[in-house]
mmCIF file of C-alpha atoms in Angstrom:
data_model
loop_
_atom_site.group_PDB
_atom_site.id
_atom_site.type_symbol
_atom_site.label_atom_id
_atom_site.label_comp_id
_atom_site.label_asym_id
_atom_site.label_seq_id
_atom_site.Cartn_x
_atom_site.Cartn_y
_atom_site.Cartn_z
ATOM 1 C CA MET A 1 0.000 0.000 0.000
ATOM 2 C CA LYS A 2 1.120 3.563 -0.700
ATOM 3 C CA ALA A 3 0.972 6.577 1.595
ATOM 4 C CA VAL A 4 0.411 10.084 0.237
ATOM 5 C CA ILE A 5 1.726 12.911 2.439
ATOM 6 C CA LEU A 6 0.872 16.584 1.998
ATOM 7 C CA ALA A 7 4.075 18.609 2.256
ATOM 8 C CA GLY A 8 3.434 21.745 0.224
ATOM 9 C CA GLY A 9 1.821 24.281 2.555
ATOM 10 C CA LEU A 10 3.310 27.594 3.647
ATOM 11 C CA GLY A 11 3.141 26.957 7.406
ATOM 12 C CA THR A 12 2.340 30.592 8.170
ATOM 13 C CA ARG A 13 1.425 29.916 11.816
ATOM 14 C CA ILE A 14 4.952 28.680 12.510
ATOM 15 C CA SER A 15 6.697 31.302 10.400
ATOM 16 C CA GLU A 16 9.632 31.451 12.830
ATOM 17 C CA GLU A 17 10.785 28.175 11.234
ATOM 18 C CA SER A 18 8.899 27.925 7.932
ATOM 19 C CA VAL A 19 10.387 31.127 6.512
ATOM 20 C CA LEU A 20 13.496 29.020 5.821
ATOM 21 C CA LYS A 21 12.005 25.613 5.002
ATOM 22 C CA PRO A 22 8.651 23.890 4.367
ATOM 23 C CA LYS A 23 6.906 22.938 7.591
ATOM 24 C CA PRO A 24 7.343 19.165 7.073
ATOM 25 C CA MET A 25 11.115 19.751 7.090
ATOM 26 C CA ILE A 26 11.138 21.376 10.538
ATOM 27 C CA ASP A 27 13.242 19.212 12.821
ATOM 28 C CA ILE A 28 12.117 17.213 15.817
ATOM 29 C CA GLY A 29 15.090 15.557 17.479
ATOM 30 C CA GLY A 30 17.370 16.508 14.595
ATOM 31 C CA LYS A 31 15.187 14.933 11.895
ATOM 32 C CA PRO A 32 12.311 16.452 9.877
ATOM 33 C CA ILE A 33 8.806 15.804 11.195
ATOM 34 C CA LEU A 34 8.154 14.333 7.727
ATOM 35 C CA TRP A 35 10.723 11.621 8.563
ATOM 36 C CA HIS A 36 8.909 10.865 11.836
ATOM 37 C CA ILE A 37 5.585 10.470 9.992
ATOM 38 C CA MET A 38 7.167 8.154 7.444
ATOM 39 C CA LYS A 39 8.730 6.085 10.233
ATOM 40 C CA VAL A 40 5.270 5.590 11.790
ATOM 41 C CA TYR A 41 3.931 4.257 8.485
ATOM 42 C CA SER A 42 7.040 2.158 7.919
ATOM 43 C CA ALA A 43 6.568 0.516 11.325
ATOM 44 C CA HIS A 44 3.266 -0.781 9.906
ATOM 45 C CA GLY A 45 4.860 -2.085 6.719
ATOM 46 C CA ILE A 46 4.061 0.869 4.442
ATOM 47 C CA ASN A 47 7.241 1.942 2.664
ATOM 48 C CA ASP A 48 6.023 3.406 -0.652
ATOM 49 C CA PHE A 49 5.490 7.151 -0.275
ATOM 50 C CA ILE A 50 4.188 9.919 -2.528
ATOM 51 C CA ILE A 51 5.130 13.353 -1.200
ATOM 52 C CA CYS A 52 3.061 16.305 -2.459
ATOM 53 C CA CYS A 53 5.561 19.158 -2.600
ATOM 54 C CA GLY A 54 4.942 22.865 -3.038
ATOM 55 C CA TYR A 55 6.514 25.681 -1.014
ATOM 56 C CA LYS A 56 10.321 25.234 -1.038
ATOM 57 C CA GLY A 57 9.815 21.677 -2.270
ATOM 58 C CA TYR A 58 13.375 21.568 -3.583
ATOM 59 C CA LEU A 59 14.565 21.299 0.033
ATOM 60 C CA ILE A 60 12.572 18.086 0.454
ATOM 61 C CA LYS A 61 14.063 16.720 -2.766
ATOM 62 C CA GLU A 62 17.573 17.636 -1.642
ATOM 63 C CA TYR A 63 17.013 15.931 1.708
ATOM 64 C CA PHE A 64 16.141 12.596 0.112
ATOM 65 C CA ALA A 65 18.766 12.963 -2.618
ATOM 66 C CA ASN A 66 21.371 13.247 0.145
ATOM 67 C CA TYR A 67 19.733 10.855 2.593
ATOM 68 C CA PHE A 68 22.899 8.823 3.175
ATOM 69 C CA LEU A 69 24.774 12.008 4.062
ATOM 70 C CA HIS A 70 22.080 13.008 6.552
ATOM 71 C CA MET A 71 21.903 9.596 8.212
ATOM 72 C CA SER A 72 25.475 8.281 8.109
ATOM 73 C CA ASP A 73 28.992 9.102 9.243
ATOM 74 C CA VAL A 74 31.148 10.228 6.335
ATOM 75 C CA THR A 75 34.871 10.659 5.619
ATOM 76 C CA PHE A 76 35.899 13.117 2.905
ATOM 77 C CA ASP A 77 39.408 12.674 1.471
ATOM 78 C CA MET A 78 40.077 16.067 -0.053
ATOM 79 C CA THR A 79 43.360 15.078 -1.707
ATOM 80 C CA LYS A 80 41.749 12.220 -3.612
ATOM 81 C CA ASN A 81 38.324 13.849 -4.001
ATOM 82 C CA GLU A 82 36.733 10.764 -2.448
ATOM 83 C CA MET A 83 33.893 10.182 -0.023
ATOM 84 C CA GLN A 84 33.518 7.147 2.233
ATOM 85 C CA VAL A 85 30.176 6.469 3.934
ATOM 86 C CA HIS A 86 30.339 4.602 7.251
ATOM 87 C CA GLU A 87 27.512 2.518 8.722
ATOM 88 C CA ARG A 88 24.881 3.257 6.106
ATOM 89 C CA HIS A 89 21.454 3.684 7.677
ATOM 90 C CA ALA A 90 19.092 3.020 4.801
ATOM 91 C CA GLU A 91 15.326 2.849 5.036
ATOM 92 C CA PRO A 92 13.346 0.381 2.878
ATOM 93 C CA TRP A 93 11.535 3.312 1.302
ATOM 94 C CA LYS A 94 10.493 4.244 -2.194
ATOM 95 C CA VAL A 95 9.850 7.994 -2.205
ATOM 96 C CA THR A 96 8.145 9.788 -5.107
ATOM 97 C CA LEU A 97 8.317 13.583 -4.844
ATOM 98 C CA ILE A 98 5.753 15.484 -6.929
ATOM 99 C CA ASN A 99 5.585 19.245 -7.381
ATOM 100 C CA THR A 100 1.894 19.974 -6.783
ATOM 101 C CA GLY A 101 2.190 23.768 -6.940
ATOM 102 C CA GLU A 102 2.812 26.458 -4.346
ATOM 103 C CA THR A 103 -0.784 27.690 -4.035
ATOM 104 C CA THR A 104 -2.697 24.447 -4.627
ATOM 105 C CA MET A 105 -5.148 23.495 -1.884
ATOM 106 C CA THR A 106 -5.067 20.174 -0.012
ATOM 107 C CA GLY A 107 -7.608 18.438 -2.248
ATOM 108 C CA GLY A 108 -5.968 19.778 -5.380
ATOM 109 C CA ARG A 109 -2.623 18.365 -4.291
ATOM 110 C CA LEU A 110 -4.149 14.907 -3.912
ATOM 111 C CA LYS A 111 -5.801 15.158 -7.323
ATOM 112 C CA ARG A 112 -2.455 16.070 -8.910
ATOM 113 C CA VAL A 113 -0.892 12.745 -7.821
ATOM 114 C CA ALA A 114 -3.850 10.622 -8.977
ATOM 115 C CA GLU A 115 -1.842 8.990 -11.779
ATOM 116 C CA HIS A 116 0.515 7.494 -9.186
ATOM 117 C CA LEU A 117 -2.424 5.765 -7.479
ATOM 118 C CA ARG A 118 -3.883 3.978 -10.493
ATOM 119 C CA GLY A 119 -4.644 0.338 -9.823
ATOM 120 C CA GLU A 120 -4.470 0.719 -6.039
ATOM 121 C CA GLU A 121 -7.252 -0.859 -3.991
ATOM 122 C CA ALA A 122 -6.700 1.770 -1.291
ATOM 123 C CA PHE A 123 -4.016 4.135 -0.045
ATOM 124 C CA CYS A 124 -3.135 6.065 3.088
ATOM 125 C CA PHE A 125 -3.260 9.855 3.135
ATOM 126 C CA THR A 126 -2.114 12.321 5.777
ATOM 127 C CA TYR A 127 -0.705 15.749 6.523
ATOM 128 C CA GLY A 128 3.025 16.411 6.816
ATOM 129 C CA ASP A 129 2.874 18.333 10.071
ATOM 130 C CA GLY A 130 1.581 16.081 12.835
ATOM 131 C CA VAL A 131 2.405 12.820 14.583
ATOM 132 C CA ALA A 132 0.361 10.185 16.375
ATOM 133 C CA ASP A 133 0.534 6.589 17.547
ATOM 134 C CA VAL A 134 -2.371 5.592 15.315
ATOM 135 C CA ASP A 135 -2.519 1.830 14.744
ATOM 136 C CA ILE A 136 -2.335 2.015 10.959
ATOM 137 C CA THR A 137 -2.520 -1.761 10.560
ATOM 138 C CA ARG A 138 -5.816 -2.015 12.442
ATOM 139 C CA GLN A 139 -7.159 1.074 10.697
ATOM 140 C CA ILE A 140 -6.530 -0.460 7.266
ATOM 141 C CA ALA A 141 -8.263 -3.677 8.381
ATOM 142 C CA PHE A 142 -11.211 -1.570 9.604
ATOM 143 C CA HIS A 143 -11.353 0.218 6.242
ATOM 144 C CA ARG A 144 -11.456 -3.068 4.366
ATOM 145 C CA ARG A 145 -14.184 -4.462 6.625
ATOM 146 C CA HIS A 146 -16.640 -1.603 6.247
ATOM 147 C CA GLY A 147 -16.174 -1.437 2.473
ATOM 148 C CA ARG A 148 -16.830 2.282 2.058
ATOM 149 C CA LEU A 149 -14.675 4.690 0.075
ATOM 150 C CA ALA A 150 -13.050 6.584 2.936
ATOM 151 C CA THR A 151 -11.903 6.211 6.523
ATOM 152 C CA ILE A 152 -11.080 9.291 8.595
ATOM 153 C CA THR A 153 -9.233 9.254 11.909
ATOM 154 C CA ALA A 154 -11.372 10.883 14.590
ATOM 155 C CA VAL A 155 -9.499 12.334 17.576
ATOM 156 C CA GLN A 156 -10.321 14.415 20.624
ATOM 157 C CA PRO A 157 -7.791 17.238 20.833
ATOM 158 C CA PRO A 158 -6.097 17.928 24.156
ATOM 159 C CA GLY A 159 -7.062 21.091 25.962
ATOM 160 C CA ARG A 160 -4.578 23.903 25.509
ATOM 161 C CA TYR A 161 -4.707 25.067 29.118
ATOM 162 C CA GLY A 162 -5.029 23.437 32.517
ATOM 163 C CA ALA A 163 -8.515 23.556 34.045
ATOM 164 C CA LEU A 164 -9.723 24.433 37.519
ATOM 165 C CA GLU A 165 -11.501 21.746 39.510
ATOM 166 C CA LEU A 166 -14.348 23.492 41.334
ATOM 167 C CA ARG A 167 -16.955 22.774 43.981
ATOM 168 C CA ASP A 168 -19.258 25.745 43.663
ATOM 169 C CA THR A 169 -16.794 28.629 44.037
ATOM 170 C CA GLN A 170 -14.102 26.660 45.899
ATOM 171 C CA VAL A 171 -11.062 25.525 43.929
ATOM 172 C CA THR A 172 -10.344 21.907 44.876
ATOM 173 C CA GLY A 173 -7.532 21.198 42.421
ATOM 174 C CA PHE A 174 -6.176 21.534 38.932
ATOM 175 C CA ALA A 175 -6.529 19.293 35.874
ATOM 176 C CA GLU A 176 -3.488 19.359 33.616
ATOM 177 C CA LYS A 177 -4.621 19.994 30.029
ATOM 178 C CA PRO A 178 -7.876 17.983 30.064
ATOM 179 C CA LYS A 179 -9.567 16.840 26.875
ATOM 180 C CA GLY A 180 -11.450 19.472 24.910
ATOM 181 C CA ASP A 181 -15.230 19.773 24.827
ATOM 182 C CA GLY A 182 -15.751 16.099 24.026
ATOM 183 C CA GLY A 183 -16.134 16.633 20.280
ATOM 184 C CA TRP A 184 -14.308 14.543 17.712
ATOM 185 C CA ILE A 185 -12.276 16.251 14.983
ATOM 186 C CA ASN A 186 -10.410 15.310 11.820
ATOM 187 C CA GLY A 187 -7.055 13.916 12.915
ATOM 188 C CA GLY A 188 -5.768 13.182 9.424
ATOM 189 C CA PHE A 189 -4.412 9.664 8.825
ATOM 190 C CA PHE A 190 -6.986 8.657 6.216
ATOM 191 C CA VAL A 191 -7.382 5.395 4.332
ATOM 192 C CA LEU A 192 -8.987 6.056 0.953
ATOM 193 C CA SER A 193 -10.122 4.405 -2.225
ATOM 194 C CA PRO A 194 -8.717 6.130 -5.334
ATOM 195 C CA ARG A 195 -12.382 6.770 -6.230
ATOM 196 C CA CYS A 196 -12.356 9.488 -3.558
ATOM 197 C CA ILE A 197 -10.301 11.624 -5.925
ATOM 198 C CA ASP A 198 -13.380 11.925 -8.160
ATOM 199 C CA TYR A 199 -14.878 14.123 -5.428
ATOM 200 C CA ILE A 200 -12.114 16.733 -5.942
ATOM 201 C CA ALA A 201 -12.895 19.433 -8.522
ATOM 202 C CA GLY A 202 -9.426 20.924 -8.974
ATOM 203 C CA ASP A 203 -6.538 22.873 -7.509
ATOM 204 C CA ALA A 204 -8.747 25.229 -5.491
ATOM 205 C CA THR A 205 -10.521 22.409 -3.636
ATOM 206 C CA LEU A 206 -9.914 21.956 0.076
ATOM 207 C CA TRP A 207 -9.983 18.248 0.905
ATOM 208 C CA GLU A 208 -11.552 19.110 4.256
ATOM 209 C CA ALA A 209 -14.472 20.948 2.627
ATOM 210 C CA GLU A 210 -16.536 19.669 -0.317
ATOM 211 C CA PRO A 211 -14.912 16.237 -0.807
ATOM 212 C CA LEU A 212 -15.309 15.098 2.815
ATOM 213 C CA THR A 213 -18.760 16.680 3.077
ATOM 214 C CA GLU A 214 -19.940 14.920 -0.081
ATOM 215 C CA LEU A 215 -18.419 11.587 0.960
ATOM 216 C CA ALA A 216 -20.322 11.854 4.249
ATOM 217 C CA ARG A 217 -23.537 12.817 2.426
ATOM 218 C CA ASP A 218 -23.172 9.770 0.177
ATOM 219 C CA GLY A 219 -22.664 7.463 3.167
ATOM 220 C CA GLN A 220 -19.080 6.711 2.112
ATOM 221 C CA LEU A 221 -17.130 8.065 5.122
ATOM 222 C CA GLU A 222 -16.397 5.994 8.238
ATOM 223 C CA ALA A 223 -14.575 7.180 11.376
ATOM 224 C CA TRP A 224 -11.714 5.297 13.009
ATOM 225 C CA HIS A 225 -11.671 6.501 16.621
ATOM 226 C CA HIS A 226 -8.180 7.080 17.951
ATOM 227 C CA THR A 227 -7.899 7.742 21.684
ATOM 228 C CA GLY A 228 -4.124 7.607 21.938
ATOM 229 C CA PHE A 229 -1.493 10.260 21.321
ATOM 230 C CA TRP A 230 -2.120 12.809 18.585
ATOM 231 C CA GLN A 231 -0.410 16.157 18.144
ATOM 232 C CA PRO A 232 -0.271 18.585 15.211
ATOM 233 C CA MET A 233 2.609 21.028 14.859
ATOM 234 C CA ASP A 234 0.871 24.269 13.947
ATOM 235 C CA THR A 235 2.796 26.629 16.219
ATOM 236 C CA LEU A 236 6.291 27.053 17.642
ATOM 237 C CA ARG A 237 4.857 26.148 21.034
ATOM 238 C CA GLU A 238 3.638 22.785 19.716
ATOM 239 C CA LYS A 239 6.959 22.221 17.964
ATOM 240 C CA ASN A 240 8.747 22.728 21.287
ATOM 241 C CA GLN A 241 6.337 20.326 23.015
ATOM 242 C CA LEU A 242 7.171 17.605 20.487
ATOM 243 C CA GLU A 243 10.880 18.317 20.875
ATOM 244 C CA GLU A 244 10.638 17.974 24.651
ATOM 245 C CA LEU A 245 8.840 14.638 24.304
ATOM 246 C CA TRP A 246 11.488 13.356 21.913
ATOM 247 C CA GLN A 247 14.390 14.477 24.084
ATOM 248 C CA SER A 248 12.775 12.877 27.145
ATOM 249 C CA GLY A 249 12.817 9.494 25.415
ATOM 250 C CA GLN A 250 9.056 9.238 25.884
ATOM 251 C CA ALA A 251 7.763 10.257 22.457
ATOM 252 C CA PRO A 252 4.528 8.213 22.116
ATOM 253 C CA TRP A 253 4.700 8.161 18.305
ATOM 254 C CA ARG A 254 8.096 6.423 18.370
ATOM 255 C CA ILE A 255 6.739 2.940 17.704
ATOM 256 C CA TRP A 256 9.749 1.731 15.681
#
């Protein structure tokens, strides 16, 4: 099975970092968050990736073109103009990088890679700026069982602030970042039939708008409920939270 990853947005809400690189290339623990997402999929046996590039997409291409240099120790012999790579750390990945335009919307980006999904029974689809410990293997099995065109991951986002525990007007304690209002939201990590692409009109289409709405209206959208770890990286604050988790050795998405 293939996984399509959106990696072309401007990342304006984390402009402190994205002014220099596309958001999926922002580092967590010294490696791009895109790498972390791919490692999650790879842990579930998915190693064929289609990356939808846009803003500063050449930096993503350069990263994979020089993957051995990024992941290995290297000796350069300047007198002989030679390079020796030590302890090669290769991934079993096939990575297709497609320029889907700088201003194309999320649905339009998916439509632009449709030719690379011909003949697929289903494929995975996600955003390049968030990590989770979603059980992809079980989600794919769920998708195959229900037989509809699309599976969306439903998550309950964590509260941004701690909450007061009250008895009338008396404060009895504090709850550290409780769940939100109990509603379920789109957590990304889709499993889709290629027929879903027929719901996308063109470059200006937001995947989260008409296509998902019409799939739901047609009874073709099922929700996979994920109650584990899920965290987008929309702001510098969230980026720092992910970095702290990684450095602590307790990053929940590190399932490999």
